[in-house]
């Protein structure tokens, strides 16, 4: 029986249309075709690959906003959920207080996003030997296969570290065979995800030409494999990570892989930290795994949107100026994060922007205190005024790429891996990152120092929560709990900072809005979406829910 691909959630949509993002991202995919006749040529294989990439940036799936980095950040100690009130993006509000519900649009769509990506990769790969590549396309054949394998591993890692107990889907689902799917053990799932990445690496390109910006290389796969190793071995307290049909992936393997990235990937630290998140940020030489976004000028909210949705969500409510345009006020930086930056740390101004700075900026207009208001806003992925689109709906068209993994992250992972084995190298890597931040070098380094450096270097980029989890649930409880809170008073009392009777330079709200109680019984994971449990009675709910 032939299965129409569009009915198994494999509608291939245009990943990007921006000229600077290459011919690779400008191929217009086909809408639907019988599975038995699809993917017969290299062109169709590329269209399928683009469709698999497309899910990376789809953070507004089925009308539900759920940027994945923000989903993780609101559960960390760096960010409060914010929003208009305590019910705005209710799934995030509940997750931030470790009271997540199985009926949650954010959880359901995040799960779906990952599994649509997995299904698209699987549909391409399972018939790959039937695709006719020309004799001069053998390298292309290898690269497409490798990227599809890696992307499948990536989507599994994303869904695993959020939900833990997930099914492995090894073939394209159609008819009723989805009813036979059961959850795998975490060991089985990580082994499968790791095998996809390891099998992908020798097939992927070391580098892509400029006309293929946005495609991933083997160094991106290696970087994520190291990240997955650290999360798995840390959270589950294991010495090695299982790999299906391979030997276990060991610490020595992770060190060698991290070193290969540092020495051979061609990535280098940006001279100025600010250049990672300003107008120079897209396709920065430091970034190993980049998720691309575009300004298409669309005003159609019902259409598949290609802008970075995290930007509009992070922007200040009711405010516009020459610094930031109006946004929705999600992701309020915490006072705890603010206090950790040393004097002279150049990363602080690129991470946090204060209400006072915005109200002092040229052409400043208004400001509204969002929920969990701390007088601070995200200054990385946000409504930078120079990206504000003149046509269409600006909210849909922020073209700031997301840096999923960059070299600084790899240096700090390498430092952690070398700790106790080669402390001199661990110290060297930490100090490379500190030097770029304008800080004095450390004389020695331990795990706490590396974690602090990771927190400051990667703040508000979606990494902190998983770093906390991999040090254990007792550590997470101690770190994430906010048992009491004292509102920080305003720093300035000039009339221009007082809007509708509220001084915008201090915390706004009541102390209870900022209280957090990490529920260790849930083990740090989100609940399996109720919709999935209703559709398949073989799936079981996660512990603590």
Short mmCIF file of C-alpha atoms in Angstrom, two decimals:
data_model
loop_
_atom_site.label_atom_id
_atom_site.label_comp_id
_atom_site.label_asym_id
_atom_site.label_seq_id
_atom_site.Cartn_x
_atom_site.Cartn_y
_atom_site.Cartn_z
CA UNK A 1 0.00 0.00 0.00
CA UNK A 2 1.25 3.44 -0.88
CA UNK A 3 1.29 6.01 1.91
CA UNK A 4 0.95 9.68 1.06
CA UNK A 5 3.77 11.38 2.90
CA UNK A 6 1.76 14.45 3.86
CA UNK A 7 -0.52 12.24 5.93
CA UNK A 8 2.33 10.96 8.09
CA UNK A 9 3.43 14.46 9.07
CA UNK A 10 6.24 14.62 6.57
CA UNK A 11 5.24 17.72 4.62
CA UNK A 12 8.49 19.22 3.40
CA UNK A 13 8.48 22.99 3.81
CA UNK A 14 11.00 25.58 2.73
CA UNK A 15 13.75 25.82 5.34
CA UNK A 16 15.02 29.25 4.38
CA UNK A 17 14.69 31.70 1.48
CA UNK A 18 17.38 34.19 2.36
CA UNK A 19 20.03 34.60 -0.34
CA UNK A 20 22.88 34.73 2.17
CA UNK A 21 21.86 31.34 3.47
CA UNK A 22 22.75 29.51 0.27
CA UNK A 23 21.39 27.52 -2.63
CA UNK A 24 21.04 24.58 -0.28
CA UNK A 25 18.39 26.41 1.70
CA UNK A 26 16.59 27.82 -1.35
CA UNK A 27 15.42 24.55 -2.88
CA UNK A 28 11.62 24.52 -2.95
CA UNK A 29 10.52 21.14 -1.60
CA UNK A 30 7.58 19.21 -3.01
CA UNK A 31 4.39 19.15 -0.99
CA UNK A 32 3.55 15.48 -1.23
CA UNK A 33 4.29 12.38 -3.26
CA UNK A 34 3.70 8.66 -2.93
CA UNK A 35 6.32 7.14 -0.67
CA UNK A 36 7.08 4.36 -3.15
CA UNK A 37 8.06 6.91 -5.82
CA UNK A 38 9.58 9.62 -3.66
CA UNK A 39 13.32 10.20 -3.19
CA UNK A 40 14.45 8.79 -6.52
CA UNK A 41 16.95 11.50 -7.42
CA UNK A 42 19.53 13.59 -5.66
CA UNK A 43 17.27 16.64 -5.98
CA UNK A 44 14.45 14.88 -4.17
CA UNK A 45 16.86 13.59 -1.53
CA UNK A 46 18.02 17.17 -0.93
CA UNK A 47 14.41 18.32 -0.63
CA UNK A 48 13.83 15.64 1.99
CA UNK A 49 16.95 16.71 3.87
CA UNK A 50 15.79 20.34 3.88
CA UNK A 51 12.50 19.17 5.34
CA UNK A 52 14.42 17.42 8.11
CA UNK A 53 16.48 20.53 8.85
CA UNK A 54 13.32 22.65 8.88
CA UNK A 55 12.20 21.31 12.25
CA UNK A 56 15.31 22.73 13.91
CA UNK A 57 13.92 26.24 13.61
CA UNK A 58 10.20 25.45 13.89
CA UNK A 59 9.57 26.95 17.33
CA UNK A 60 5.96 27.90 16.63
CA UNK A 61 4.54 24.52 15.75
CA UNK A 62 0.77 24.36 15.20
CA UNK A 63 0.40 27.93 16.49
CA UNK A 64 2.10 27.10 19.78
CA UNK A 65 5.26 29.06 20.65
CA UNK A 66 7.86 26.82 22.28
CA UNK A 67 11.45 27.90 21.51
CA UNK A 68 13.43 24.97 22.85
CA UNK A 69 16.20 27.01 24.48
CA UNK A 70 13.64 29.02 26.44
CA UNK A 71 11.81 25.85 27.48
CA UNK A 72 15.01 24.72 29.17
CA UNK A 73 15.97 28.16 30.48
CA UNK A 74 12.72 28.80 32.35
CA UNK A 75 13.48 25.70 34.43
CA UNK A 76 16.97 26.96 35.24
CA UNK A 77 18.14 29.42 37.89
CA UNK A 78 19.02 31.99 35.22
CA UNK A 79 15.53 32.89 34.03
CA UNK A 80 11.98 33.38 35.24
CA UNK A 81 9.20 32.71 32.71
CA UNK A 82 7.84 36.27 32.64
CA UNK A 83 4.97 36.97 30.26
CA UNK A 84 1.86 39.05 30.81
CA UNK A 85 0.81 37.20 33.96
CA UNK A 86 1.06 33.87 35.78
CA UNK A 87 -1.15 32.19 33.16
CA UNK A 88 0.69 33.44 30.08
CA UNK A 89 2.34 30.42 28.41
CA UNK A 90 0.91 28.36 31.24
CA UNK A 91 2.96 25.29 30.38
CA UNK A 92 6.16 27.26 30.92
CA UNK A 93 4.84 28.83 34.13
CA UNK A 94 4.10 25.38 35.53
CA UNK A 95 7.38 23.86 34.34
CA UNK A 96 9.33 26.76 35.89
CA UNK A 97 7.85 25.82 39.27
CA UNK A 98 8.34 22.10 38.63
CA UNK A 99 4.60 21.60 38.51
CA UNK A 100 4.40 20.68 34.80
CA UNK A 101 1.22 19.01 33.58
CA UNK A 102 0.66 16.25 31.05
CA UNK A 103 -1.92 18.49 29.38
CA UNK A 104 0.37 21.27 28.19
CA UNK A 105 0.62 22.80 24.74
CA UNK A 106 4.32 23.53 25.25
CA UNK A 107 5.11 19.93 26.20
CA UNK A 108 2.91 18.42 23.51
CA UNK A 109 4.31 20.53 20.69
CA UNK A 110 7.92 20.09 21.81
CA UNK A 111 7.43 16.31 21.75
CA UNK A 112 5.75 16.54 18.34
CA UNK A 113 8.48 18.76 16.90
CA UNK A 114 11.15 16.21 17.80
CA UNK A 115 9.20 13.25 16.46
CA UNK A 116 8.28 14.98 13.22
CA UNK A 117 12.00 15.60 12.73
CA UNK A 118 12.75 11.95 13.52
CA UNK A 119 10.04 10.77 11.12
CA UNK A 120 11.34 12.95 8.30
CA UNK A 121 14.88 11.67 8.72
CA UNK A 122 13.68 8.07 8.92
CA UNK A 123 11.56 8.40 5.78
CA UNK A 124 14.59 9.61 3.86
CA UNK A 125 16.99 7.03 5.25
CA UNK A 126 14.94 3.86 4.99
CA UNK A 127 14.76 4.06 1.20
CA UNK A 128 18.16 5.62 0.71
CA UNK A 129 19.63 2.75 -1.32
CA UNK A 130 16.92 3.27 -3.97
CA UNK A 131 17.90 6.88 -4.67
CA UNK A 132 19.74 7.29 -7.96
CA UNK A 133 22.81 9.46 -7.52
CA UNK A 134 24.96 10.24 -10.54
CA UNK A 135 28.55 9.10 -10.69
CA UNK A 136 29.74 12.60 -9.83
CA UNK A 137 27.37 12.85 -6.86
CA UNK A 138 28.88 10.23 -4.56
CA UNK A 139 30.18 12.83 -2.13
CA UNK A 140 26.76 14.48 -2.06
CA UNK A 141 25.19 11.06 -1.47
CA UNK A 142 27.43 10.53 1.53
CA UNK A 143 26.80 14.00 2.99
CA UNK A 144 23.01 13.85 2.73
CA UNK A 145 22.91 10.46 4.40
CA UNK A 146 25.26 11.59 7.16
CA UNK A 147 23.31 14.77 7.88
CA UNK A 148 20.03 12.86 8.02
CA UNK A 149 21.51 10.33 10.46
CA UNK A 150 22.92 13.08 12.64
CA UNK A 151 19.69 15.06 12.66
CA UNK A 152 17.79 11.96 13.73
CA UNK A 153 20.24 11.52 16.60
CA UNK A 154 19.89 15.21 17.49
CA UNK A 155 16.10 15.10 17.70
CA UNK A 156 16.33 12.01 19.91
CA UNK A 157 18.75 13.77 22.26
CA UNK A 158 16.41 16.76 22.52
CA UNK A 159 13.36 14.67 23.38
CA UNK A 160 15.36 12.38 25.70
CA UNK A 161 16.77 15.04 27.97
CA UNK A 162 13.35 16.66 28.34
CA UNK A 163 11.12 13.56 28.64
CA UNK A 164 13.56 10.64 29.30
CA UNK A 165 11.23 7.67 28.63
CA UNK A 166 10.56 7.85 24.91
CA UNK A 167 9.85 5.41 22.08
CA UNK A 168 12.43 4.52 19.44
CA UNK A 169 10.81 4.73 15.99
CA UNK A 170 12.98 2.80 13.55
CA UNK A 171 10.75 2.89 10.47
CA UNK A 172 8.22 5.13 8.81
CA UNK A 173 4.91 4.75 10.57
CA UNK A 174 1.72 4.20 8.62
CA UNK A 175 -1.59 2.44 9.05
CA UNK A 176 -1.80 0.95 12.54
CA UNK A 177 1.84 0.05 13.18
CA UNK A 178 2.21 3.10 15.45
CA UNK A 179 0.07 1.22 17.98
CA UNK A 180 2.92 -1.26 18.52
CA UNK A 181 5.34 1.42 19.67
CA UNK A 182 6.50 1.23 23.29
CA UNK A 183 8.93 3.30 25.30
CA UNK A 184 12.51 2.16 25.35
CA UNK A 185 14.73 2.31 28.41
CA UNK A 186 16.96 5.39 28.62
CA UNK A 187 19.99 3.17 27.98
CA UNK A 188 18.42 1.82 24.78
CA UNK A 189 17.39 5.28 23.59
CA UNK A 190 20.77 6.89 24.24
CA UNK A 191 22.47 3.93 22.55
CA UNK A 192 20.30 4.46 19.47
CA UNK A 193 20.81 8.23 19.39
CA UNK A 194 24.56 7.85 19.84
CA UNK A 195 24.76 5.23 17.09
CA UNK A 196 23.05 7.60 14.67
CA UNK A 197 25.61 10.30 15.44
CA UNK A 198 28.62 7.99 15.30
CA UNK A 199 27.45 6.46 12.02
CA UNK A 200 26.88 9.94 10.63
CA UNK A 201 30.34 11.37 11.37
CA UNK A 202 32.39 9.59 8.67
CA UNK A 203 29.73 10.44 6.07
CA UNK A 204 29.49 14.16 6.83
CA UNK A 205 31.58 16.93 5.33
CA UNK A 206 34.44 18.51 7.25
CA UNK A 207 33.37 21.87 5.88
CA UNK A 208 30.75 23.20 3.49
CA UNK A 209 31.29 25.86 0.87
CA UNK A 210 29.82 29.31 1.50
CA UNK A 211 26.89 28.49 -0.78
CA UNK A 212 25.90 25.80 1.72
CA UNK A 213 25.80 27.90 4.88
CA UNK A 214 23.48 26.30 7.39
CA UNK A 215 24.41 22.69 6.67
CA UNK A 216 26.02 20.77 9.48
CA UNK A 217 29.48 19.22 9.44
CA UNK A 218 31.03 16.26 11.22
CA UNK A 219 32.37 18.67 13.84
CA UNK A 220 28.83 19.67 14.78
CA UNK A 221 28.01 15.98 15.19
CA UNK A 222 31.12 15.42 17.32
CA UNK A 223 30.31 18.41 19.51
CA UNK A 224 26.79 17.22 20.20
CA UNK A 225 27.98 13.68 20.83
CA UNK A 226 30.35 15.02 23.52
CA UNK A 227 27.49 17.06 25.01
CA UNK A 228 25.25 13.98 25.04
CA UNK A 229 28.00 11.90 26.68
CA UNK A 230 28.38 14.44 29.49
CA UNK A 231 24.64 14.61 30.11
CA UNK A 232 24.12 10.83 30.03
CA UNK A 233 27.12 9.89 32.17
CA UNK A 234 26.48 12.75 34.59
CA UNK A 235 22.77 12.26 35.09
CA UNK A 236 22.88 8.46 35.22
CA UNK A 237 26.24 8.29 37.02
CA UNK A 238 27.84 6.04 34.41
CA UNK A 239 31.42 5.78 33.20
CA UNK A 240 30.54 5.32 29.53
CA UNK A 241 27.60 5.78 27.17
CA UNK A 242 26.17 2.77 25.33
CA UNK A 243 26.18 2.85 21.54
CA UNK A 244 24.03 0.44 19.57
CA UNK A 245 26.18 -2.01 17.51
CA UNK A 246 29.37 -0.26 18.70
CA UNK A 247 31.63 -0.33 21.70
CA UNK A 248 30.56 2.03 24.51
CA UNK A 249 31.60 5.65 24.11
CA UNK A 250 34.10 6.38 26.86
CA UNK A 251 35.56 9.44 28.53
CA UNK A 252 38.75 8.89 26.56
CA UNK A 253 36.67 8.94 23.36
CA UNK A 254 35.00 12.17 24.43
CA UNK A 255 38.35 13.82 25.23
CA UNK A 256 39.78 12.80 21.86
CA UNK A 257 36.70 14.05 20.05
CA UNK A 258 36.68 17.39 21.85
CA UNK A 259 40.38 17.82 21.10
CA UNK A 260 39.77 17.06 17.43
CA UNK A 261 37.12 19.80 17.30
CA UNK A 262 39.40 22.33 19.00
CA UNK A 263 42.38 21.57 16.79
CA UNK A 264 40.84 20.76 13.42
CA UNK A 265 37.33 22.16 13.00
CA UNK A 266 38.46 25.59 11.87
CA UNK A 267 36.25 27.21 14.53
CA UNK A 268 37.83 29.91 16.67
CA UNK A 269 36.66 32.16 19.46
CA UNK A 270 35.19 35.42 18.24
CA UNK A 271 37.52 38.24 19.30
CA UNK A 272 34.57 40.16 20.75
CA UNK A 273 31.89 38.32 22.70
CA UNK A 274 29.32 40.91 21.60
CA UNK A 275 29.82 39.89 17.97
CA UNK A 276 28.13 36.58 18.69
CA UNK A 277 24.78 38.29 19.26
CA UNK A 278 24.86 41.57 17.34
CA UNK A 279 24.64 42.22 13.61
CA UNK A 280 27.83 40.14 13.13
CA UNK A 281 26.39 37.09 14.88
CA UNK A 282 24.95 35.06 12.03
CA UNK A 283 27.42 32.45 10.76
CA UNK A 284 30.05 33.58 13.23
CA UNK A 285 33.30 31.62 12.97
CA UNK A 286 32.88 30.39 16.55
CA UNK A 287 29.65 28.50 15.90
CA UNK A 288 29.72 24.78 15.16
CA UNK A 289 25.96 24.09 15.11
CA UNK A 290 23.86 26.98 13.85
CA UNK A 291 20.08 27.05 13.47
CA UNK A 292 19.13 29.49 10.71
CA UNK A 293 16.25 31.95 10.62
CA UNK A 294 15.08 34.42 7.97
CA UNK A 295 13.19 37.64 7.41
CA UNK A 296 10.77 36.83 4.60
CA UNK A 297 8.59 39.88 5.21
CA UNK A 298 5.58 37.67 5.80
CA UNK A 299 2.51 39.01 7.52
CA UNK A 300 0.68 35.70 7.42
CA UNK A 301 0.45 34.27 10.93
CA UNK A 302 -1.07 31.05 9.62
CA UNK A 303 1.86 30.37 7.29
CA UNK A 304 4.98 28.46 8.22
CA UNK A 305 7.11 31.16 9.83
CA UNK A 306 10.87 31.39 9.32
CA UNK A 307 11.79 34.09 11.85
CA UNK A 308 13.35 33.42 15.26
CA UNK A 309 10.37 33.28 17.60
CA UNK A 310 12.56 33.47 20.69
CA UNK A 311 13.38 37.08 19.78
CA UNK A 312 9.83 38.40 19.95
CA UNK A 313 9.18 36.43 23.12
CA UNK A 314 12.21 37.92 24.91
CA UNK A 315 11.65 41.53 23.96
CA UNK A 316 10.31 44.05 26.52
CA UNK A 317 6.57 44.48 26.80
CA UNK A 318 5.17 47.85 25.78
CA UNK A 319 8.56 49.35 24.96
CA UNK A 320 10.36 50.46 21.85
CA UNK A 321 13.62 52.35 21.39
CA UNK A 322 16.68 52.44 19.20
CA UNK A 323 17.96 49.44 21.22
CA UNK A 324 15.02 47.03 21.33
CA UNK A 325 11.62 46.84 19.69
CA UNK A 326 8.50 45.77 21.52
CA UNK A 327 8.24 42.13 22.55
CA UNK A 328 6.26 39.86 24.85
CA UNK A 329 8.38 39.95 28.01
CA UNK A 330 9.29 36.28 28.49
CA UNK A 331 12.54 35.03 30.01
CA UNK A 332 13.32 37.53 32.79
CA UNK A 333 16.98 37.21 33.93
CA UNK A 334 17.33 36.42 37.62
CA UNK A 335 19.10 38.52 40.22
CA UNK A 336 21.19 35.47 41.04
CA UNK A 337 22.63 35.38 37.53
CA UNK A 338 23.22 39.13 37.57
CA UNK A 339 25.26 38.93 40.79
CA UNK A 340 27.67 36.32 39.42
CA UNK A 341 29.32 38.51 36.80
CA UNK A 342 32.68 39.91 37.90
CA UNK A 343 33.51 43.57 37.34
CA UNK A 344 34.89 43.94 33.84
CA UNK A 345 33.21 40.81 32.45
CA UNK A 346 32.35 41.86 28.91
CA UNK A 347 29.73 39.12 28.65
CA UNK A 348 27.35 40.83 31.04
CA UNK A 349 26.26 43.64 28.71
CA UNK A 350 25.66 41.15 25.90
CA UNK A 351 23.62 38.92 28.20
CA UNK A 352 21.50 41.39 30.20
CA UNK A 353 20.08 44.78 29.28
CA UNK A 354 18.54 46.91 32.03
CA UNK A 355 15.25 48.79 31.89
CA UNK A 356 17.17 51.97 32.66
CA UNK A 357 19.33 51.50 29.56
CA UNK A 358 16.25 51.03 27.42
CA UNK A 359 14.45 54.05 28.84
CA UNK A 360 17.62 56.14 28.41
CA UNK A 361 18.01 55.07 24.78
CA UNK A 362 17.13 57.38 21.89
CA UNK A 363 13.47 57.32 20.86
CA UNK A 364 12.46 55.37 23.98
CA UNK A 365 8.74 54.85 24.39
CA UNK A 366 6.96 53.22 27.33
CA UNK A 367 7.49 49.99 29.20
CA UNK A 368 5.25 47.46 30.91
CA UNK A 369 6.23 45.34 33.89
CA UNK A 370 5.81 41.71 32.95
CA UNK A 371 5.28 38.85 35.41
CA UNK A 372 8.46 38.05 37.41
CA UNK A 373 9.76 41.48 36.48
CA UNK A 374 13.37 42.09 37.61
CA UNK A 375 14.18 45.27 35.73
CA UNK A 376 16.33 43.20 33.36
CA UNK A 377 15.81 41.73 29.91
CA UNK A 378 17.54 39.18 27.70
CA UNK A 379 20.07 40.87 25.42
CA UNK A 380 21.14 37.89 23.30
CA UNK A 381 18.18 36.55 21.32
CA UNK A 382 15.72 39.42 21.44
CA UNK A 383 14.06 42.24 19.51
CA UNK A 384 17.24 44.05 18.46
CA UNK A 385 15.98 47.18 16.74
CA UNK A 386 18.31 46.81 13.76
CA UNK A 387 16.56 43.52 12.93
CA UNK A 388 13.08 44.99 13.18
CA UNK A 389 11.42 44.22 9.85
CA UNK A 390 9.65 47.03 8.07
CA UNK A 391 7.29 44.82 6.07
CA UNK A 392 4.81 42.17 7.10
CA UNK A 393 4.52 41.23 10.76
CA UNK A 394 7.83 42.07 12.51
CA UNK A 395 7.11 39.44 15.17
CA UNK A 396 7.47 36.71 12.54
CA UNK A 397 10.61 37.97 10.86
CA UNK A 398 13.53 38.26 13.26
CA UNK A 399 16.43 36.79 11.29
CA UNK A 400 18.86 36.15 14.15
CA UNK A 401 20.36 32.66 13.98
CA UNK A 402 20.54 30.53 17.12
CA UNK A 403 23.96 29.20 18.17
CA UNK A 404 23.16 25.71 19.43
CA UNK A 405 26.81 24.77 20.03
CA UNK A 406 29.82 27.05 19.74
CA UNK A 407 33.52 26.58 20.37
CA UNK A 408 33.47 28.17 23.85
CA UNK A 409 31.02 25.45 24.91
CA UNK A 410 33.38 22.78 23.55
CA UNK A 411 36.39 24.33 25.32
CA UNK A 412 34.55 24.21 28.64
CA UNK A 413 33.37 20.65 28.03
CA UNK A 414 36.97 19.70 27.23
CA UNK A 415 38.10 21.40 30.45
CA UNK A 416 35.60 19.36 32.44
CA UNK A 417 36.62 16.12 30.75
CA UNK A 418 40.33 16.79 31.39
CA UNK A 419 39.83 17.64 35.06
CA UNK A 420 41.83 15.17 37.16
CA UNK A 421 43.53 13.81 34.03
CA UNK A 422 45.30 16.84 32.61
CA UNK A 423 44.57 19.75 34.93
CA UNK A 424 46.93 22.03 33.05
CA UNK A 425 44.94 21.59 29.86
CA UNK A 426 41.66 22.05 31.76
CA UNK A 427 42.96 25.32 33.16
CA UNK A 428 44.19 26.43 29.75
CA UNK A 429 40.78 25.95 28.17
CA UNK A 430 38.93 27.78 30.95
CA UNK A 431 41.34 30.68 30.78
CA UNK A 432 40.91 30.95 27.00
CA UNK A 433 37.24 31.61 27.61
CA UNK A 434 37.92 34.00 30.50
CA UNK A 435 40.52 35.90 28.50
CA UNK A 436 38.01 36.61 25.75
CA UNK A 437 35.63 37.91 28.47
CA UNK A 438 38.29 40.40 29.65
CA UNK A 439 38.93 38.59 32.94
CA UNK A 440 42.11 37.66 34.76
CA UNK A 441 43.24 34.03 34.35
CA UNK A 442 42.60 31.56 37.15
CA UNK A 443 45.58 29.96 38.90
CA UNK A 444 43.76 26.65 39.32
CA UNK A 445 40.43 25.17 38.36
CA UNK A 446 37.90 22.72 39.82
CA UNK A 447 34.46 21.50 38.77
CA UNK A 448 32.62 24.36 40.46
CA UNK A 449 34.80 26.90 38.64
CA UNK A 450 34.09 25.24 35.30
CA UNK A 451 30.36 25.18 36.00
CA UNK A 452 30.42 28.86 36.92
CA UNK A 453 32.27 29.68 33.71
CA UNK A 454 29.75 27.64 31.70
CA UNK A 455 26.90 29.45 33.38
CA UNK A 456 28.23 32.91 32.57
CA UNK A 457 29.55 32.10 29.10
CA UNK A 458 26.40 30.30 27.94
CA UNK A 459 23.77 32.18 29.96
CA UNK A 460 20.31 32.40 28.37
CA UNK A 461 21.32 30.03 25.55
CA UNK A 462 19.44 26.96 26.79
CA UNK A 463 22.28 24.98 28.46
CA UNK A 464 22.18 25.79 32.18
CA UNK A 465 19.27 23.54 33.23
CA UNK A 466 20.82 20.44 31.73
CA UNK A 467 24.18 21.27 33.29
CA UNK A 468 22.51 21.42 36.70
CA UNK A 469 20.65 18.13 36.18
CA UNK A 470 23.77 16.20 35.28
CA UNK A 471 25.28 16.93 38.69
CA UNK A 472 22.49 15.00 40.39
CA UNK A 473 19.06 15.63 41.86
CA UNK A 474 20.40 16.67 45.27
CA UNK A 475 22.55 19.29 43.58
CA UNK A 476 19.58 20.39 41.48
CA UNK A 477 17.41 20.77 44.58
CA UNK A 478 20.05 22.82 46.35
CA UNK A 479 20.75 24.93 43.27
CA UNK A 480 17.30 25.56 41.82
CA UNK A 481 15.22 26.07 44.97
CA UNK A 482 14.28 29.65 45.84
CA UNK A 483 12.69 29.19 49.29
CA UNK A 484 12.44 32.92 50.00
CA UNK A 485 12.82 36.12 48.03
CA UNK A 486 13.27 39.80 48.76
CA UNK A 487 12.28 42.23 46.04
CA UNK A 488 15.20 44.33 44.83
CA UNK A 489 14.33 48.03 45.22
CA UNK A 490 14.62 50.52 42.33
CA UNK A 491 18.11 51.74 41.52
CA UNK A 492 16.96 55.16 40.20
CA UNK A 493 14.04 57.42 41.06
CA UNK A 494 13.95 59.88 38.17
CA UNK A 495 10.40 60.40 36.87
CA UNK A 496 11.20 58.99 33.43
CA UNK A 497 11.72 55.57 35.00
CA UNK A 498 8.30 55.62 36.67
CA UNK A 499 5.58 54.48 34.29
CA UNK A 500 1.96 54.19 35.37
CA UNK A 501 3.10 54.52 38.97
CA UNK A 502 5.65 51.71 38.70
CA UNK A 503 9.40 52.26 38.97
CA UNK A 504 10.85 50.09 36.20
CA UNK A 505 14.40 49.99 37.63
CA UNK A 506 13.59 47.49 40.40
CA UNK A 507 11.69 44.24 40.90
CA UNK A 508 7.92 44.40 40.45
CA UNK A 509 5.43 41.97 41.94
CA UNK A 510 5.12 40.08 45.20
CA UNK A 511 7.76 37.86 46.77
CA UNK A 512 5.72 34.71 46.22
CA UNK A 513 5.95 35.19 42.44
CA UNK A 514 9.66 34.39 42.68
CA UNK A 515 9.54 31.31 44.97
CA UNK A 516 10.71 28.05 43.34
CA UNK A 517 10.54 24.51 44.74
CA UNK A 518 12.36 21.88 42.69
CA UNK A 519 10.36 18.64 42.90
CA UNK A 520 13.01 15.90 42.89
CA UNK A 521 10.35 13.17 42.71
CA UNK A 522 9.89 14.10 39.03
CA UNK A 523 13.61 13.62 38.45
CA UNK A 524 13.92 16.81 36.42
CA UNK A 525 11.90 15.63 33.42
CA UNK A 526 8.64 16.81 31.90
CA UNK A 527 5.57 14.55 31.84
CA UNK A 528 4.76 12.48 28.76
CA UNK A 529 2.07 14.51 26.94
CA UNK A 530 -1.42 13.27 27.72
CA UNK A 531 -2.28 13.25 24.04
CA UNK A 532 0.39 10.61 23.43
CA UNK A 533 -0.85 8.50 26.33
CA UNK A 534 -4.43 8.73 25.01
CA UNK A 535 -3.40 7.66 21.52
CA UNK A 536 -1.25 4.73 22.64
CA UNK A 537 -2.11 2.92 25.87
CA UNK A 538 1.26 1.16 25.83
CA UNK A 539 2.99 4.39 26.79
CA UNK A 540 3.49 4.99 30.51
CA UNK A 541 3.63 8.29 32.36
CA UNK A 542 6.92 9.45 33.85
CA UNK A 543 7.73 9.04 37.51
CA UNK A 544 6.25 11.68 39.82
CA UNK A 545 3.29 12.58 37.60
#
